[in-house]
CSV table of C-alpha atoms in Angstrom, one decimal:
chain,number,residue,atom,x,y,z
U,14,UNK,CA,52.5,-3.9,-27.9
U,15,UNK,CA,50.6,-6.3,-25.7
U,16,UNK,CA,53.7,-7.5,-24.4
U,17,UNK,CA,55.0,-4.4,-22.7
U,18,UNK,CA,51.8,-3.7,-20.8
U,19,UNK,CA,52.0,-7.4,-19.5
U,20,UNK,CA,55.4,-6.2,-17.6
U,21,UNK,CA,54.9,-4.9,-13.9
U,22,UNK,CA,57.4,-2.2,-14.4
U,23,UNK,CA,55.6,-0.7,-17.9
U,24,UNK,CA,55.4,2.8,-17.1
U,25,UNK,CA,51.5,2.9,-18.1
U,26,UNK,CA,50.4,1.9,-14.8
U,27,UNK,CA,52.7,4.2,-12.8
U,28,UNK,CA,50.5,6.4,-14.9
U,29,UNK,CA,47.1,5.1,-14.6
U,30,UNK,CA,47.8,4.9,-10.7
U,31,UNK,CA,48.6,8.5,-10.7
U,32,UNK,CA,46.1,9.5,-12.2
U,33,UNK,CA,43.4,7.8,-10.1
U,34,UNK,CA,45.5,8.6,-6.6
U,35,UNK,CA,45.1,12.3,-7.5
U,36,UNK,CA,41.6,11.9,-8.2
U,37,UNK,CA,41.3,10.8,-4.5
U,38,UNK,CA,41.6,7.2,-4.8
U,39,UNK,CA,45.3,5.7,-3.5
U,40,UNK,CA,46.2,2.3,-5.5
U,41,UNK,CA,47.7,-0.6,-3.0
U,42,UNK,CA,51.3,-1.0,-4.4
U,43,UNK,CA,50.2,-5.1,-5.3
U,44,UNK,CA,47.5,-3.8,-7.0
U,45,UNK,CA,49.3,-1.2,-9.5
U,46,UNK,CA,49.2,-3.4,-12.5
U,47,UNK,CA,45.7,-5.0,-12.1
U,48,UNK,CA,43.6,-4.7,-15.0
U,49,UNK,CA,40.5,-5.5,-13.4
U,50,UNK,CA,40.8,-3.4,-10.0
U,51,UNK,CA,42.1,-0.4,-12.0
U,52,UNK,CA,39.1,-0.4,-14.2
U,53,UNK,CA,36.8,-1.0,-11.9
U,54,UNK,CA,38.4,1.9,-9.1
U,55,UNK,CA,38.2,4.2,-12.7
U,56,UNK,CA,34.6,4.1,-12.3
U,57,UNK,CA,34.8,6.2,-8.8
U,58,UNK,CA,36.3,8.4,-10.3
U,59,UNK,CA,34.1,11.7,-11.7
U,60,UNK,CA,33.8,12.4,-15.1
U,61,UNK,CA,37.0,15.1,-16.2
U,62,UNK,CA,36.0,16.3,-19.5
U,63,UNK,CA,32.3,17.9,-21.2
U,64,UNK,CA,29.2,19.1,-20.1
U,65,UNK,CA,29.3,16.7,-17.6
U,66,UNK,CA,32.7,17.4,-16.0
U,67,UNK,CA,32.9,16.9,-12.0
U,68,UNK,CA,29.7,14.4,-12.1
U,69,UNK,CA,29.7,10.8,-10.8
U,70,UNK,CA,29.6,8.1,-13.6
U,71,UNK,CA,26.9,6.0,-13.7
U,72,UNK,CA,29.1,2.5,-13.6
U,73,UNK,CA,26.0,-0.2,-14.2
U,74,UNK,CA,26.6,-0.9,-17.8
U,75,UNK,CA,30.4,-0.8,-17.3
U,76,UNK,CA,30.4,-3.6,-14.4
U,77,UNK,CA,28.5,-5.4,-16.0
U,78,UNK,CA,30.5,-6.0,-19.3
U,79,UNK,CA,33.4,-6.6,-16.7
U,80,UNK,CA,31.6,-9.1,-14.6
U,81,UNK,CA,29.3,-10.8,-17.1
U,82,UNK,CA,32.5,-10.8,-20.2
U,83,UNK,CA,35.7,-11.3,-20.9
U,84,UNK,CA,36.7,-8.4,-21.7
U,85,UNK,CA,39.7,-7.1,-19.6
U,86,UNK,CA,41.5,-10.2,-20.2
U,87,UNK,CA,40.3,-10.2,-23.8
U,88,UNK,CA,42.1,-6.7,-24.0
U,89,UNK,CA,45.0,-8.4,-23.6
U,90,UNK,CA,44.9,-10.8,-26.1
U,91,UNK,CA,46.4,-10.6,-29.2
U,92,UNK,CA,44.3,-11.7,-32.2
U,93,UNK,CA,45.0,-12.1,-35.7
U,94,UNK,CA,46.6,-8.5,-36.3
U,95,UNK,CA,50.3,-9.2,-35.3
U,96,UNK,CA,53.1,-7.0,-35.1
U,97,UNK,CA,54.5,-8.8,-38.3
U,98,UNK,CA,51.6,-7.7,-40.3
U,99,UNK,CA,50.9,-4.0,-39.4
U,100,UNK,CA,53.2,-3.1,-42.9
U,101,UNK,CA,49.8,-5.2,-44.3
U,102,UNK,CA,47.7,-2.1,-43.7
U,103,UNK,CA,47.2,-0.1,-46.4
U,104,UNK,CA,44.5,2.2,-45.4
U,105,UNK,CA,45.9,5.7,-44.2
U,106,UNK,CA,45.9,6.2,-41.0
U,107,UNK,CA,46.4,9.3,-38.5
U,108,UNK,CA,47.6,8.5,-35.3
U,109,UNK,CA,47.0,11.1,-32.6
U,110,UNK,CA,48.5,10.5,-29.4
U,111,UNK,CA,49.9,13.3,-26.5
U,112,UNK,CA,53.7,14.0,-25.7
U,113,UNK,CA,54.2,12.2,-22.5
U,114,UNK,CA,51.5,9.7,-23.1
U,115,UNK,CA,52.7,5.6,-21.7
U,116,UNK,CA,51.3,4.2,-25.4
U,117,UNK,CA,54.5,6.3,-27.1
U,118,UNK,CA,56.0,3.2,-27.5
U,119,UNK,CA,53.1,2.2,-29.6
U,120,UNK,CA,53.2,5.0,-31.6
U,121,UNK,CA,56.7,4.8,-32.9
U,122,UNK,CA,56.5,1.0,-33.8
U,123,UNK,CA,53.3,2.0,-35.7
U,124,UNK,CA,54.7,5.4,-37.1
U,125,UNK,CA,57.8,3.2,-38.6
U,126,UNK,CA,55.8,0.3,-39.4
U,127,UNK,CA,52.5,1.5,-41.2
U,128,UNK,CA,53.0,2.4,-45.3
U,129,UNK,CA,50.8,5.1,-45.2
U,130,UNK,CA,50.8,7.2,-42.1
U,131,UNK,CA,50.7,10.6,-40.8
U,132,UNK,CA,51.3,11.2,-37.2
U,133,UNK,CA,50.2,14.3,-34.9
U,134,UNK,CA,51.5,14.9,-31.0
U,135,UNK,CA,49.7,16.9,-28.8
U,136,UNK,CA,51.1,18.9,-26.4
U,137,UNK,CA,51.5,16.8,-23.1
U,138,UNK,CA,48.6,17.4,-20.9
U,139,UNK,CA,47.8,17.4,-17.5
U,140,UNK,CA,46.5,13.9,-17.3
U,141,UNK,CA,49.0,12.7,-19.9
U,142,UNK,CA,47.1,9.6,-21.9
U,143,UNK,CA,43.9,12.1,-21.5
U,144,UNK,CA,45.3,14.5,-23.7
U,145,UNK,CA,43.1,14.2,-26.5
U,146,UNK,CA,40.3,14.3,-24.3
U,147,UNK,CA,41.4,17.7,-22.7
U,148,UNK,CA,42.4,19.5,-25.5
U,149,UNK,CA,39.0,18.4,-28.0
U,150,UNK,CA,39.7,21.8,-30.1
U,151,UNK,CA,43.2,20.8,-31.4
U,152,UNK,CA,41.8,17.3,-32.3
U,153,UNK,CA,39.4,18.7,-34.4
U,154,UNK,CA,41.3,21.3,-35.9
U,155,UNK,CA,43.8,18.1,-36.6
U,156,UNK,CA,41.2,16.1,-37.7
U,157,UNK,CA,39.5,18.5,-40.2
U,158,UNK,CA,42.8,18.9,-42.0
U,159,UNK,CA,43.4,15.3,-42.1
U,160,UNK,CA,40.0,15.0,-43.7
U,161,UNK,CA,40.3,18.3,-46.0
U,162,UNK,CA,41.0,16.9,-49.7
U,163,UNK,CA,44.3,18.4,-51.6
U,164,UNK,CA,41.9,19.7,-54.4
U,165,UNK,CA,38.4,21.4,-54.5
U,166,UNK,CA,35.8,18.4,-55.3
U,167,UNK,CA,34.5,18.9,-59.0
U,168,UNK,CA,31.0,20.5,-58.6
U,169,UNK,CA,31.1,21.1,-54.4
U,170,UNK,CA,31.4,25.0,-53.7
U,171,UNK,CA,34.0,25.0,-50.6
U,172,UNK,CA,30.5,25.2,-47.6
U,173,UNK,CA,29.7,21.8,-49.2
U,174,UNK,CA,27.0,22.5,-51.5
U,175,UNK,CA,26.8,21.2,-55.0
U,176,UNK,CA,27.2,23.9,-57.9
């Protein structure tokens, strides 16, 4: 889905520049849907979520992958995993994404397109593509029923220990 975030008027960066202008940090309208200056303005802002919520990130390791890689054009590459051949997966997946997020577009082409997948919305959140981050107690409730098998294991008591 490359493609749409390669559009100026993809609603991810109207997003992504509200996010950081309410974190203190206005985005120049020419500058709305640049990769680079959007990551690297990201790192100003504190960290949201945790232990560590309302600290400064530490932003050495992350400038340097962006100045000494390729990696924010690379993110916009499209490799050998095409559109055409997402029906090709046959691992299950679970996609989790929030109500309101800018990557629902995403999640419908791979909710209609993957053979075996179960999908799970959040509840929209206050910094909308942050959702799972904000809500970590949903996601593992989510994630523990994914993971829970249909039938008791042969010889595993229910706490995990062997019988």
């Amino acid at each position: 889905m490359i493609y749409l975030r390669d559009r100026e008027d993809w609603e991810g960066w109207d997003y992504w520049s509200d996010v950081l202008e309410r974190s203190g940090h206005p985005v120049p309208p020419e500058r709305r849907s640049d990769v680079d200056y959007l990551l690297r303005t990201s790192l100003e802002v504190p960290k949201k979520w945790g232990p560590l919520n309302g600290l400064p990130r530490n932003p050495k390791p992350f400038l340097r992958l962006l100045d000494e890689t390729t990696v924010a054009e690379d993110s916009q590459q499209i490799g050998s995993l095409t559109l055409e051949r997402i029906a090709e997966i046959q691992t299950p997946v679970t996609l989790i994404y929030t109500v309101g997020s800018a990557f629902l577009g995403t999640h419908d082409y791979l909710h209609t397109h993957l053979p075996n997948v179960e999908s799970i919305l959040l509840p929209r959140s206050e910094w909308g593509h942050f959702g799972p981050l904000e809500q970590p107690e949903l996601v593992g409730e989510h994630i523990l029923a994914v993971l829970k098998p249909a039938m008791p294991l042969v010889g595993i008591s229910e706490g995990g220990r062997q019988e």
